[in-house]
Coordinates of C-alpha atoms in Angstrom, one line a residue:
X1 CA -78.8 72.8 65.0
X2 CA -75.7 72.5 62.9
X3 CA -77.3 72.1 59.6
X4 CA -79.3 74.7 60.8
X5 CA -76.5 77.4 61.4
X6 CA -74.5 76.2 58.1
X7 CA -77.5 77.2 55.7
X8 CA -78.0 80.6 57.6
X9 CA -74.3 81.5 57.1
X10 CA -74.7 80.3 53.3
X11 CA -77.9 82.3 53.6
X12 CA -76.1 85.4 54.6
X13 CA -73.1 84.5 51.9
X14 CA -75.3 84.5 48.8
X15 CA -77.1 88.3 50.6
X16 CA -75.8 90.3 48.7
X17 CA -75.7 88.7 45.0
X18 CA -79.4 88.5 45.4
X19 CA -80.7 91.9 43.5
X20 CA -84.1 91.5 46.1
X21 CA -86.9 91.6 43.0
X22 CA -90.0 90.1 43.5
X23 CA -90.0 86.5 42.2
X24 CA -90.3 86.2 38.5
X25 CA -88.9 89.7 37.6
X26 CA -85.8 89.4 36.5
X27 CA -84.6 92.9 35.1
X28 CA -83.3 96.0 35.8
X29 CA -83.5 99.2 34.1
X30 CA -81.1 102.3 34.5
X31 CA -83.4 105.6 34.2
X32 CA -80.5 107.8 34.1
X33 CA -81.1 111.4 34.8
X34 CA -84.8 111.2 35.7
X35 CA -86.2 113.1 38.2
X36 CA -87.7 111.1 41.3
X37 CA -91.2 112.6 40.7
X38 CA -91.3 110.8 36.9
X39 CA -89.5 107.5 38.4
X40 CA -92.3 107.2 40.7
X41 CA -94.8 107.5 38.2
X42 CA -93.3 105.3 36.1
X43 CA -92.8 102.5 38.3
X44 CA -96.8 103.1 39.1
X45 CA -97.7 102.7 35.2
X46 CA -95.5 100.9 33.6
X47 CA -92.9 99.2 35.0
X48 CA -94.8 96.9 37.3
X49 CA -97.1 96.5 34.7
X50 CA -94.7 95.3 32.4
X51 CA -92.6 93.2 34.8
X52 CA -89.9 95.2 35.6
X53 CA -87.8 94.1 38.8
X54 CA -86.1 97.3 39.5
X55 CA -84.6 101.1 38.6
X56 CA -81.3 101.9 38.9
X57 CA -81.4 106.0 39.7
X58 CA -78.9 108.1 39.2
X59 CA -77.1 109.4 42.3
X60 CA -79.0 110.7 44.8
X61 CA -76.5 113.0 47.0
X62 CA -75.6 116.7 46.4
X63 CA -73.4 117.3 43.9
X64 CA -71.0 120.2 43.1
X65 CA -72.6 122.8 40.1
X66 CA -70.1 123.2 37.7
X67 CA -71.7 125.7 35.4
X68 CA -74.7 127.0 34.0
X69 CA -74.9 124.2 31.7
X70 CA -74.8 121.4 34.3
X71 CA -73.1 118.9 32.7
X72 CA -74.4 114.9 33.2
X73 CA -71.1 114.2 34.9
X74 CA -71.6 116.6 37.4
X75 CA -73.9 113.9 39.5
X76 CA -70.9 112.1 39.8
X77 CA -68.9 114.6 41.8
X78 CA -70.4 114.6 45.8
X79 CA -70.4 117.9 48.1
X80 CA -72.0 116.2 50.6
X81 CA -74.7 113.1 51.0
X82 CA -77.6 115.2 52.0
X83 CA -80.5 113.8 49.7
X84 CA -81.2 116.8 47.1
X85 CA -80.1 116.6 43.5
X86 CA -81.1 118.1 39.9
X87 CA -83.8 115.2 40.1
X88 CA -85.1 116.1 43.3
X89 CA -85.3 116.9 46.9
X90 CA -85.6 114.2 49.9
X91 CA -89.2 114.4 50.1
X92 CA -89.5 113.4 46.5
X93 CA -86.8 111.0 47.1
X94 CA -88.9 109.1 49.7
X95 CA -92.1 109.3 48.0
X96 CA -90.3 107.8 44.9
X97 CA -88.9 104.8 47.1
X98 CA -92.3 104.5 48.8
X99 CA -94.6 104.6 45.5
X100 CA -91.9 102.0 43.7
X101 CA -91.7 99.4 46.4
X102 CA -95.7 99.6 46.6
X103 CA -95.8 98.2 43.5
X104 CA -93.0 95.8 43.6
X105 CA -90.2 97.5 41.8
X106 CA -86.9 97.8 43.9
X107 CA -84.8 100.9 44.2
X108 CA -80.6 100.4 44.0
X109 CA -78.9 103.7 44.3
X110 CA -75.8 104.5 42.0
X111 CA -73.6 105.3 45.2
X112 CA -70.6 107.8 44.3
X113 CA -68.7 107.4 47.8
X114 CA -64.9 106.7 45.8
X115 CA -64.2 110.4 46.2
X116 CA -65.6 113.8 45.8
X117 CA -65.7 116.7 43.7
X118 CA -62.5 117.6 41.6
X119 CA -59.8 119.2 43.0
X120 CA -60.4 122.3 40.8
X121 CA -64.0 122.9 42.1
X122 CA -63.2 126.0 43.6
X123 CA -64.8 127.4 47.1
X124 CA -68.6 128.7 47.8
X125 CA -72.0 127.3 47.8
X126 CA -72.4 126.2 44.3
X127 CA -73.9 122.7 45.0
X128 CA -77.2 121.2 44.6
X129 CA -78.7 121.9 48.4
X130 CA -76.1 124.9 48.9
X131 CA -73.8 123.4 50.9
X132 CA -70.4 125.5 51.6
X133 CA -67.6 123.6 50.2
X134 CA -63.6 123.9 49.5
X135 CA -62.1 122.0 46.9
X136 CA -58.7 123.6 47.8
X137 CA -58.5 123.1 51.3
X138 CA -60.4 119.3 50.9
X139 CA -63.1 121.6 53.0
X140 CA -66.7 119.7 53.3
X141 CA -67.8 121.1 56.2
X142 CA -71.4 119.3 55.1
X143 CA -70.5 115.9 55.7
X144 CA -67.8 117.1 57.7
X145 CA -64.5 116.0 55.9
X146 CA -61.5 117.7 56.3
X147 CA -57.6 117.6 54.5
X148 CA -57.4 114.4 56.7
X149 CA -60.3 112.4 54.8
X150 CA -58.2 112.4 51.9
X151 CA -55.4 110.0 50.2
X152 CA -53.0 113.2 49.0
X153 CA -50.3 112.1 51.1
X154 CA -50.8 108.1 50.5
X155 CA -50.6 108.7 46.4
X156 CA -47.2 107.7 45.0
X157 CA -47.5 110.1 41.8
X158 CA -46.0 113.3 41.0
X159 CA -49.6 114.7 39.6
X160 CA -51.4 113.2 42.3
X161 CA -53.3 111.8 39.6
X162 CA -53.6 108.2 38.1
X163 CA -50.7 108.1 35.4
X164 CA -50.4 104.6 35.0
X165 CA -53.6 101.7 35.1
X166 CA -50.8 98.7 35.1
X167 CA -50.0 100.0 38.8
X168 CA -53.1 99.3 41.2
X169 CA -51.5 101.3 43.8
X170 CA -51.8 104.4 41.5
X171 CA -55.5 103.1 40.4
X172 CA -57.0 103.0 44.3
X173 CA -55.1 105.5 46.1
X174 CA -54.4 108.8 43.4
X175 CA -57.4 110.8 41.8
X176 CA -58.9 109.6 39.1
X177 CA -59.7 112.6 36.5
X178 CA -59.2 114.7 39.3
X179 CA -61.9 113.9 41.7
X180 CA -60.5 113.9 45.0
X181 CA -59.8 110.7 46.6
X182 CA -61.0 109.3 49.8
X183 CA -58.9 107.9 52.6
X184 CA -61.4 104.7 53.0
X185 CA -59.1 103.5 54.8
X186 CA -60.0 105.4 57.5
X187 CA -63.1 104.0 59.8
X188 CA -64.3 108.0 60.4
X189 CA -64.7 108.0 56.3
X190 CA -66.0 104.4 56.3
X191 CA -68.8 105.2 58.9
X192 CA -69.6 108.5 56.9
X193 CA -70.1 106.4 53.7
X194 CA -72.0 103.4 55.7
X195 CA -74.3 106.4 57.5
X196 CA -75.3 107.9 54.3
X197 CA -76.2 104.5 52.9
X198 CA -77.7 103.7 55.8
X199 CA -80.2 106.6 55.7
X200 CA -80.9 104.9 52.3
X201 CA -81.9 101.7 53.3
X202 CA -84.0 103.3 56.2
X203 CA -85.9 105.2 53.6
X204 CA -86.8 101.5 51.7
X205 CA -84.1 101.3 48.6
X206 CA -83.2 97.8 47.7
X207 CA -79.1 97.8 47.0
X208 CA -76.4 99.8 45.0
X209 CA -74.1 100.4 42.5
X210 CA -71.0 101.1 43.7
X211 CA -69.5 103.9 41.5
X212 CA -65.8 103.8 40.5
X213 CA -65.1 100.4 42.6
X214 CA -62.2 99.8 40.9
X215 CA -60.5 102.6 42.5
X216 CA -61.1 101.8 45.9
X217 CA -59.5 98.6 47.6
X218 CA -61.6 95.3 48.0
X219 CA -61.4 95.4 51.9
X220 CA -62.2 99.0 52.3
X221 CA -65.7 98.5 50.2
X222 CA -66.0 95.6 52.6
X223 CA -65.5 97.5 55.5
X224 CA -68.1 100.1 54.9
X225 CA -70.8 97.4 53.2
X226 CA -70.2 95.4 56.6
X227 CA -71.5 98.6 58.6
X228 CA -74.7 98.1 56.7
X229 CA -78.2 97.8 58.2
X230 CA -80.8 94.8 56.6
X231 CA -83.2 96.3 54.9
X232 CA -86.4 97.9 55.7
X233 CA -89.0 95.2 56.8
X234 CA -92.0 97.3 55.6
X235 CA -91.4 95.9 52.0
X236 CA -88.2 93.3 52.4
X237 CA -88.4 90.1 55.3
X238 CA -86.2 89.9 58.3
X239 CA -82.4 89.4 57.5
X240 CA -82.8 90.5 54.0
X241 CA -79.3 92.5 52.7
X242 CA -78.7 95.2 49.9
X243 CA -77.9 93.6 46.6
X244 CA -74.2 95.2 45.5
X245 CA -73.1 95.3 42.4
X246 CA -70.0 96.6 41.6
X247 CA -68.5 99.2 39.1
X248 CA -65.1 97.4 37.4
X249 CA -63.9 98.2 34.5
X250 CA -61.7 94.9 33.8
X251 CA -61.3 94.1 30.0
X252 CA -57.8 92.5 30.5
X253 CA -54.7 93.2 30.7
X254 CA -54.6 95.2 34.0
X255 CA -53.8 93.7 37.4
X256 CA -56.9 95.0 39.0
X257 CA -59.9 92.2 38.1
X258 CA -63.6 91.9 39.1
X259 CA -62.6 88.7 40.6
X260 CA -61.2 90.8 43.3
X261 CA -64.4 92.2 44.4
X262 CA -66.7 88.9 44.1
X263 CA -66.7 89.0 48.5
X264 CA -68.7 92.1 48.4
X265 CA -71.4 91.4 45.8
X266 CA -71.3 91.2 41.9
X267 CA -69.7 93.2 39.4
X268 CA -70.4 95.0 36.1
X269 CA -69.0 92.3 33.2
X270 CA -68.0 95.5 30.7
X271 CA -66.7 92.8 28.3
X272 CA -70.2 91.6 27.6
X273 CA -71.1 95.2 25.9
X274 CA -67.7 95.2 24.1
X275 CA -67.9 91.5 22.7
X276 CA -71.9 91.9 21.9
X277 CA -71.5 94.6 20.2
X278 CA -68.3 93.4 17.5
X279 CA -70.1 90.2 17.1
X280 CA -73.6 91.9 16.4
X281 CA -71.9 94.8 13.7
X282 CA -69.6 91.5 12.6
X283 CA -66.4 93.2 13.2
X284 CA -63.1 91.3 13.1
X285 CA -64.5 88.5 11.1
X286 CA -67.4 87.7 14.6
X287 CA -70.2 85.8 13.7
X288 CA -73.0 85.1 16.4
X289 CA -72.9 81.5 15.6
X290 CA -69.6 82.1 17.8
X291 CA -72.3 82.6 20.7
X292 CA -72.8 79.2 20.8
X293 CA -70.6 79.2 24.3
X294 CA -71.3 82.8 25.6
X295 CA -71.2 83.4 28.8
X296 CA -68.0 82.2 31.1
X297 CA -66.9 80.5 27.7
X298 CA -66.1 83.8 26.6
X299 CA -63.8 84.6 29.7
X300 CA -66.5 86.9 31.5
X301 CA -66.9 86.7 35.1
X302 CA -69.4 83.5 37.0
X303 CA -72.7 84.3 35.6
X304 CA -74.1 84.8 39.7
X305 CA -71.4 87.5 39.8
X306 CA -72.3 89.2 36.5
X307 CA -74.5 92.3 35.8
X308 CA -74.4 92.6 32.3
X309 CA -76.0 95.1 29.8
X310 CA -75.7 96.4 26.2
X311 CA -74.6 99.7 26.8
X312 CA -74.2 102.3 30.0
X313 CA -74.6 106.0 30.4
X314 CA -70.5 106.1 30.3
X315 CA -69.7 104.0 27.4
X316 CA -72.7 105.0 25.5
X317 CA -70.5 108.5 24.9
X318 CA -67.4 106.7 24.3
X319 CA -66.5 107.0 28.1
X320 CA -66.0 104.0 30.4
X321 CA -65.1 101.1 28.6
X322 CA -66.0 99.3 25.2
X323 CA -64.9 101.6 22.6
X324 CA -66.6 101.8 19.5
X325 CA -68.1 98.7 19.4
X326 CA -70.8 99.3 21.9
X327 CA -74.4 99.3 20.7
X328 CA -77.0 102.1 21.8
X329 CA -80.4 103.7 20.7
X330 CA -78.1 105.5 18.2
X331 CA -77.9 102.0 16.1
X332 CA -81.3 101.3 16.8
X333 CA -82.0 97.8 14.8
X334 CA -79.1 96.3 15.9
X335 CA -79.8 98.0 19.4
X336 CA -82.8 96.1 19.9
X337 CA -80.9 92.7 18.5
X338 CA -78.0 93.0 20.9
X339 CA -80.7 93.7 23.8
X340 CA -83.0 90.8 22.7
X341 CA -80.5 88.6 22.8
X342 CA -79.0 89.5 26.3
X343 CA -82.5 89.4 27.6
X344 CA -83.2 85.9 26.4
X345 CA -80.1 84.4 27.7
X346 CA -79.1 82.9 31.2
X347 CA -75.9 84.7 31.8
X348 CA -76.1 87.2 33.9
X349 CA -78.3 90.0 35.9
X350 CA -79.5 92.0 33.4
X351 CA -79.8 95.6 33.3
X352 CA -82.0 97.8 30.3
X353 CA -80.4 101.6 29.7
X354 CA -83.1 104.4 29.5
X355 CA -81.2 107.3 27.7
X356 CA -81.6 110.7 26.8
X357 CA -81.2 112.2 23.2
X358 CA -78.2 114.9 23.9
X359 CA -77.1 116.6 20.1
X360 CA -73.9 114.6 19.5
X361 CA -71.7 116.3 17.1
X362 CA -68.2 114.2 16.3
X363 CA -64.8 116.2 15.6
X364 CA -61.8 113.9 14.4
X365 CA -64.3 111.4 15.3
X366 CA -64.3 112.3 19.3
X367 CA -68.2 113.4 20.4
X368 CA -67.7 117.2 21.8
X369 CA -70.8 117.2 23.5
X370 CA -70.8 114.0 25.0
X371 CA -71.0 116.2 28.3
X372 CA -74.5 117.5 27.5
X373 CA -76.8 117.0 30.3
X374 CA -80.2 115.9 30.6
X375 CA -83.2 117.2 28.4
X376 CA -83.3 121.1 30.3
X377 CA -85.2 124.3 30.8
X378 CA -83.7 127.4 30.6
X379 CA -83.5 128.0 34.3
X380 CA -81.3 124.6 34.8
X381 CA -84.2 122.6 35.7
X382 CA -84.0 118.6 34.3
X383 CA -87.4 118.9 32.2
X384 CA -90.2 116.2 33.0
X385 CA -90.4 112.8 30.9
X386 CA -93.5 112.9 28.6
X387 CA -95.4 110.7 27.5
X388 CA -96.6 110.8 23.7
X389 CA -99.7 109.0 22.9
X390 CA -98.3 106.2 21.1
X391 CA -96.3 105.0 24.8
X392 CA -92.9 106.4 23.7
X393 CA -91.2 109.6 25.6
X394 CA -91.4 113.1 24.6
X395 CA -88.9 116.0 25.8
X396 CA -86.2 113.9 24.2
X397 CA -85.9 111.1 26.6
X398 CA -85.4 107.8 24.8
X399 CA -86.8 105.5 26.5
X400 CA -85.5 102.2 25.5
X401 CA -87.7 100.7 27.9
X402 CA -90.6 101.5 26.5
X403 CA -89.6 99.9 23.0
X404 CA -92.0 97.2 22.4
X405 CA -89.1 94.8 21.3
X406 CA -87.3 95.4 24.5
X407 CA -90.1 95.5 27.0
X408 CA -91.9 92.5 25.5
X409 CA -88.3 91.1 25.7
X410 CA -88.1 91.7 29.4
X411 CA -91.1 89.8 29.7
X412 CA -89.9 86.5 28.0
X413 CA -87.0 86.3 30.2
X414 CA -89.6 86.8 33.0
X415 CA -92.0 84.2 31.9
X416 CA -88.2 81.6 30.9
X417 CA -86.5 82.0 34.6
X418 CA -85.3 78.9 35.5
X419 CA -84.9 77.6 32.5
X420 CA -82.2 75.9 30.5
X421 CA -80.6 77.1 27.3
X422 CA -81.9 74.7 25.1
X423 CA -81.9 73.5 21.5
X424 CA -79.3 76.1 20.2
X425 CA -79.1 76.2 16.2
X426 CA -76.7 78.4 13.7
X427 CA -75.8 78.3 10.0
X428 CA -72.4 78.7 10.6
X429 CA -72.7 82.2 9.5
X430 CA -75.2 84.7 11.7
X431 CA -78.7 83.0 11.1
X432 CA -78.5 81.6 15.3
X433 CA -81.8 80.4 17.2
X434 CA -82.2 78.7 20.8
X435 CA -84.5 77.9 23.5
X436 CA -85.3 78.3 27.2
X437 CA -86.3 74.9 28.2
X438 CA -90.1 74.3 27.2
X439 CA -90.9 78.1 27.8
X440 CA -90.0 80.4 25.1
X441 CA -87.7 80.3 21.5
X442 CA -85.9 83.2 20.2
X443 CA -84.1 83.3 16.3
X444 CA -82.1 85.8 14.4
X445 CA -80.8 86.6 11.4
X446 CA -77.9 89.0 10.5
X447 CA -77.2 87.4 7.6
X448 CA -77.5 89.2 4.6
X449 CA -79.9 86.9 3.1
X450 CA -83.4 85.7 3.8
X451 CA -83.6 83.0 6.2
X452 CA -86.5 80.1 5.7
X453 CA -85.9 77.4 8.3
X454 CA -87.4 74.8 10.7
X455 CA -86.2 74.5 14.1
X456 CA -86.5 72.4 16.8
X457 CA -88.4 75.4 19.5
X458 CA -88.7 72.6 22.4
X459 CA -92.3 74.4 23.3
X460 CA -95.7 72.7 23.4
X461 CA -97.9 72.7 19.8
X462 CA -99.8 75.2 19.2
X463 CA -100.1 78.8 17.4
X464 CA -97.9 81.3 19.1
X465 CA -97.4 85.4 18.7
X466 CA -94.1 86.5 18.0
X467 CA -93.4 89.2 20.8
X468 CA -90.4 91.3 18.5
X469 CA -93.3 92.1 16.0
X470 CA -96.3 92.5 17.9
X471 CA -98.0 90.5 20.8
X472 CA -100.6 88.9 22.1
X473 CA -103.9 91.2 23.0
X474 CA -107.3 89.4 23.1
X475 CA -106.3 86.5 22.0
X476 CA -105.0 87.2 18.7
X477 CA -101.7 88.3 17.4
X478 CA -101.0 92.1 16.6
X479 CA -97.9 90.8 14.9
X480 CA -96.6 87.6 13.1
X481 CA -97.6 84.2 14.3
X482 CA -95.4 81.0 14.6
X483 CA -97.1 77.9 14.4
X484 CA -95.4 74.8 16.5
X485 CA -96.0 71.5 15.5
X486 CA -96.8 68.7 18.0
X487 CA -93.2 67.5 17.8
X488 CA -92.2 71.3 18.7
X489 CA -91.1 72.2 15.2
X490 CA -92.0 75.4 13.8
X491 CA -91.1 77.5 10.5
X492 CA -89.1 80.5 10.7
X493 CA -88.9 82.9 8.1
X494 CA -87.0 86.1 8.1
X495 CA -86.2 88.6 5.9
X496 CA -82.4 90.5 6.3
X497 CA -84.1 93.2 5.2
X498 CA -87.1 93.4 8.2
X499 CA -87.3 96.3 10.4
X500 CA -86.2 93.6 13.3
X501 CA -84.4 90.8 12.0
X502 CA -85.3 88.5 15.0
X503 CA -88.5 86.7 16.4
X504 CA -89.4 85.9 19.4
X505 CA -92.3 83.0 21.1
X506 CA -93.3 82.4 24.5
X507 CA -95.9 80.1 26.4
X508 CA -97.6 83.1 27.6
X509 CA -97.8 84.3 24.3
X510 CA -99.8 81.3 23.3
X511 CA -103.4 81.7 21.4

């Protein structure tokens, strides 16, 4: 019995690292701002199609109106956590989680339970479901909390208002940009917060983000996440827990770190976005033969406590955290290198971004519409996500997704699970090429010279399609083809000036 008991509390230790896809899909993707009718149609045609483990959503609670231009960030400041938001009501929302898990693609909800709306929100019933609220008087008679549910009187600063990110007090007890902090402390606000995720996992979603962990304290996330049902054994087996992965910003420097919040489930490694993106533009004299080591070698978090991406609906506007070297759809070629390479890698739990095209417009090189919210009609409503006859997104949704590069990327790391980084190779400059074990290849050049090479690929002989400029469809190659020799060398040829500087091979790809 002993043995017995030690693996089921090991079990329930590993819970909630474990993002609950179904095996061999390894991948999430954020589809920020969609509406739950067009999520639910998408995991139904192409995302299970295609491999896809899981959506990230955008938050699902109501949320105050600021304005008749509805701002993004505005799904980011709770009234209450009844289900209805600009991308739907609950019905929708259950249909959505139903329809997704159906086809195997997992739900995690971007859970904003840090705070509320900001303290200047005023009074009234401008709120996504019409809730009465008081921003004043800390009045949400919809949840209910009251003045008490909040940390005004615990804050040390004369604003009530972080002043100072070297000071962790300040950073999980005052506001942060205004939004009014709650007392978590408190087991009446825990069991608020655990009830409305709760209702979540009853309805069927998988796990959560948690929004703005940083400012909370370690043992009060616990304390809520602890209150947690298993999920729902219509589409998850007995005992099975919400993956958590956690939103902290920690680049260094600052005495709050992600290592803090490794007991309550993974966290968002920000310094993979940042570091990508200087070695992929070659900033400060980076070369991606310096990848050689990435990973924990490069000082981010234990790769089974990581969710990494490219780029995230914050920092993407020059919010968050990265600066300007993150890469997004904006810098489309080396985009789609940055997110090649993160897809074929090990490290991590990887996340895609699904944007939407807002009209940026840069003064003294700040973006003053970096607030613009999702693609709209003139009565407010979030406009539907088209789709054009060529696969891409219409209405101004981006769709990153849907790029063959990335999506046929998605599926190599897919078909490579398991296996090792293998037979890495570099110039010394930013020609780089590795392996996954005897299961797929990848190689890049961002030199600016043509690269002609042969490299050891590690894969079995044969005639392969590269899956960056094409793919494999009836049994010939839409795009280039790489031939493997029976010692596993192959020919690489790139030029700097392709459309995608990188190719790609995979066993499943295989004439």
């Amino acid at each position: 019995m002993g043995i017995w008991y030690l693996l089921l509390i090991v079990g329930l230790c590993w819970a909630q690292y474990n993002p609950n896809t179904l095996l061999g899909r390894t991948s999430v993707v954020h589809l920020f701002a969609w509406r739950w009718a067009d999520v639910a149609l998408e995991c139904e045609r192409y995302l299970a199609p295609h491999g896809f483990g899981a959506v990230q959503i955008s938050p699902s609670n109501e949320n105050v109106i600021s304005d008749r231009w509805q701002p993004w960030w505005e799904g980011y400041q709770p009234i209450s956590y009844k289900l209805c938001t600009r991308s739907g009501n609950e019905t929708e929302f259950r249909d959505l989680v139903t329809r997704c898990n159906n086809v195997g693609v997992r739900i995690y909800v971007d859970a904003v339970v840090n705070h509320m709306c900001g303290s200047g929100g005023g009074s009234g019933t401008h709120s996504t479901c019409g809730s009465y609220f008081n921003a004043g008087t800390r009045d949400f008679p919809a949840v209910p909390y009251s003045g008490w549910d909040f940390n005004d009187g615990k804050c040390k600063t004369g604003s009530g208002e972080i002043e100072n990110y070297g000071d962790m007090y300040q950073v999980r007890d005052c506001r942060l940009s205004g939004l009014l902090d709650l007392a978590l402390e408190k087991d009446y606000v825990r069991s608020k917060v655990a009830e409305y995720m709760n209702h979540l996992i009853d309805i069927g979603v998988a796990g959560f983000r948690i929004d703005a962990a940083k400012h909370m304290w370690p043992g009060d996330i616990k304390a809520f996440l602890d209150k947690l049902k298993d999920l729902n054994t219509q589409w998850f087996s007995a005992g099975t827990k919400p993956f958590i992965y956690q939103e902290v910003i920690d680049l260094g420097g600052e005495p709050i770190t992600g290592s803090q919040y490794f007991g309550n489930g993974r966290v968002t490694e920000f310094k993979y976005g940042a570091k990508l993106g200087t070695v992929i533009r070659k900033w400060n004299g980076e070369k991606m033969a310096y990848l050689k080591n990435w990973g924990e070698g490069w000082g981010f978090v234990p790769s089974d406590r990581a969710l990494v991406f490219v780029d995230n609906h914050d920092n993407q506007r020059g919010h968050g955290a990265g600066g300007a070297s993150i890469l997004t759809f904006w810098d489309a070629r080396l985009y789609k290198m940055a997110v090649g390479f993160m897809l074929a890698h090990p490290y991590g739990f990887t996340r895609v971004m699904s944007s939407f095209r807002w009209p940026r417009y840069f003064v003294d090189g700040q973006d003053v519409n970096d607030w613009v919210g999702p693609p709209s009609n003139s009565d407010g409503s979030t406009k539907p996500v088209t789709i054009n006859a060529d696969t891409t997104c219409g209405n101004d949704w981006v769709c990153e997704h849907r790029w063959r590069q990335i999506r046929n990327m998605v599926i190599f790391r897919n078909v490579v699970d398991g296996q090792p980084f293998s037979n890495w190779w570099d110039n010394g400059s930013n020609q780089v090429a590795f392996g996954r074990g005897n299961k797929g290849f990848i190689v890049f050049n961002n030199d600016d010279w043509a690269m002609d090479v042969n490299l050891q690929t590690g894969l079995p002989a044969g005639t392969y399609c590269d899956v960056i400029s094409g793919e494999k469809e009836d049994n010939r190659c839409t795009g280039s083809q790489v031939y493997v020799s029976g010692d596993g060398m192959a020919n690489f040829q790139i030029s700097n000036h392709a459309e995608d500087p990188f190719m790609a091979i995979h066993v499943n790809a295989k004439l």
